[in-house]
Short mmCIF file of C-alpha atoms in Angstrom, two decimals:
data_model
loop_
_atom_site.label_atom_id
_atom_site.label_comp_id
_atom_site.label_asym_id
_atom_site.label_seq_id
_atom_site.Cartn_x
_atom_site.Cartn_y
_atom_site.Cartn_z
CA GLN A 725 73.70 112.69 99.46
CA VAL A 726 73.29 110.59 102.72
CA HIS A 727 74.13 112.41 106.16
CA LEU A 728 75.47 110.81 109.14
CA VAL A 729 74.79 112.47 112.33
CA GLU A 730 77.01 111.26 115.52
CA SER A 731 75.73 111.71 119.33
CA GLY A 732 76.20 110.31 122.56
CA GLY A 733 79.82 111.54 123.28
CA GLY A 734 81.28 113.21 126.35
CA LEU A 735 83.18 113.10 129.42
CA VAL A 736 83.59 109.82 131.21
CA GLN A 737 85.73 108.46 134.05
CA PRO A 738 88.27 105.73 133.34
CA GLY A 739 86.33 102.31 133.53
CA GLY A 740 83.13 104.02 132.55
CA SER A 741 80.96 103.30 129.71
CA LEU A 742 79.35 105.31 126.83
CA ARG A 743 77.31 104.43 123.94
CA LEU A 744 77.65 106.69 120.72
CA SER A 745 74.81 106.58 118.15
CA CYS A 746 75.05 107.45 114.51
CA ALA A 747 71.51 108.45 112.90
CA ALA A 748 71.43 108.14 108.96
CA SER A 749 69.24 110.45 106.70
CA GLU A 750 68.14 107.40 104.98
CA SER A 751 67.82 103.77 105.37
CA ILE A 752 71.42 102.18 106.20
CA PHE A 753 70.31 98.82 104.85
CA PRO A 754 72.03 99.30 101.52
CA PHE A 755 75.30 100.14 103.25
CA ASN A 756 77.67 97.06 102.70
CA VAL A 757 79.54 98.28 105.72
CA MET A 758 78.96 100.70 108.53
CA GLY A 759 81.24 101.42 111.36
CA TRP A 760 83.38 103.93 113.46
CA HIS A 761 86.81 105.50 113.29
CA ARG A 762 88.57 107.73 115.59
CA GLN A 763 91.19 110.32 115.74
CA ALA A 764 92.95 111.28 118.87
CA PRO A 765 95.30 114.58 119.09
CA GLY A 766 98.27 114.31 117.18
CA LYS A 767 97.47 111.00 115.61
CA GLN A 768 95.93 109.60 112.36
CA ARG A 769 92.41 108.43 112.03
CA GLU A 770 91.91 104.89 112.66
CA LEU A 771 89.56 102.22 112.47
CA VAL A 772 87.61 101.16 115.57
CA ALA A 773 84.96 98.79 114.67
CA ILE A 774 82.91 97.96 111.34
CA MET A 775 79.90 95.77 110.66
CA SER A 776 78.78 94.45 107.52
CA THR A 777 74.89 94.12 106.48
CA GLY A 778 75.60 90.45 107.02
CA GLY A 779 76.60 90.91 110.38
CA THR A 780 80.33 90.43 110.16
CA THR A 781 82.22 92.67 112.68
CA ASN A 782 85.78 93.61 113.01
CA TYR A 783 87.45 95.68 115.69
CA ALA A 784 90.71 97.07 116.36
CA ASP A 785 92.95 95.29 118.71
CA SER A 786 92.82 98.09 121.17
CA VAL A 787 89.14 97.97 121.55
CA LYS A 788 88.55 94.47 121.46
CA GLY A 789 86.41 92.98 123.92
CA ARG A 790 85.37 96.43 125.07
CA PHE A 791 83.55 98.11 122.53
CA THR A 792 80.47 96.42 120.41
CA ILE A 793 79.18 97.76 117.52
CA SER A 794 75.38 97.12 116.44
CA ARG A 795 72.78 98.47 113.80
CA ASP A 796 68.96 99.05 113.81
CA ASN A 797 67.97 99.10 110.26
CA ALA A 798 64.38 100.04 111.39
CA LYS A 799 65.74 103.28 113.23
CA ASN A 800 68.46 104.09 110.51
CA THR A 801 71.05 103.77 113.21
CA VAL A 802 74.40 102.37 114.15
CA TYR A 803 75.74 102.15 117.62
CA LEU A 804 78.88 101.86 119.61
CA GLN A 805 78.76 100.49 123.02
CA MET A 806 82.02 101.59 124.81
CA ASN A 807 82.84 99.69 128.04
CA ALA A 808 85.86 99.74 130.36
CA LEU A 809 86.87 103.09 128.64
CA LYS A 810 90.77 104.26 129.19
CA PRO A 811 92.38 107.54 128.71
CA GLU A 812 93.77 106.45 125.45
CA ASP A 813 90.19 106.11 124.01
CA THR A 814 89.81 109.80 124.13
CA ALA A 815 89.27 110.92 120.61
CA VAL A 816 86.75 112.48 117.93
CA TYR A 817 84.56 109.33 116.83
CA TYR A 818 83.30 109.59 113.34
CA CYS A 819 80.61 107.32 111.74
CA TYR A 820 81.51 105.96 108.59
CA GLY A 821 79.22 104.37 105.99
CA TYR A 822 79.89 102.74 102.66
CA ARG A 823 77.21 102.19 99.95
CA PRO A 824 78.46 101.34 96.43
CA VAL A 825 80.13 103.22 95.39
CA SER A 826 80.50 105.83 97.70
CA ALA A 827 81.80 106.35 101.27
CA TYR A 828 80.08 108.66 103.72
CA TRP A 829 81.17 110.23 107.07
CA GLY A 830 79.74 111.90 110.02
CA GLN A 831 80.95 115.19 111.55
CA GLY A 832 81.96 113.47 114.60
CA THR A 833 81.44 113.34 118.41
CA GLN A 834 83.93 114.05 121.14
CA VAL A 835 84.99 111.13 123.87
CA THR A 836 86.88 112.20 126.67
CA VAL A 837 88.20 109.51 129.24
CA SER A 838 89.48 111.33 132.29
CA SER A 839 89.32 111.37 135.96
#
């Protein structure tokens, strides 16, 4: 089984930046899609950003222009650069990967945006 481990979360001021990392226990090259989802208190888990092995990306409207997803196959790691953070970005962020025919999830990392 593939293990995904997130890191980089924490407390940041509004307008600040964080970079989340998702380290996989094996090569991420075979994954068709990797990305990030988040779940805020009292809300359902939602898509934040995804990236295919071909480089195609998709972002939630709420983060478009502020967040950037990238991947480093050599390091088996996916990143989420988060800029211009807002209080409504506060959530647990989960790494996600799909490799036919299974989906994998990390345990999550907390991001809190507050003064």
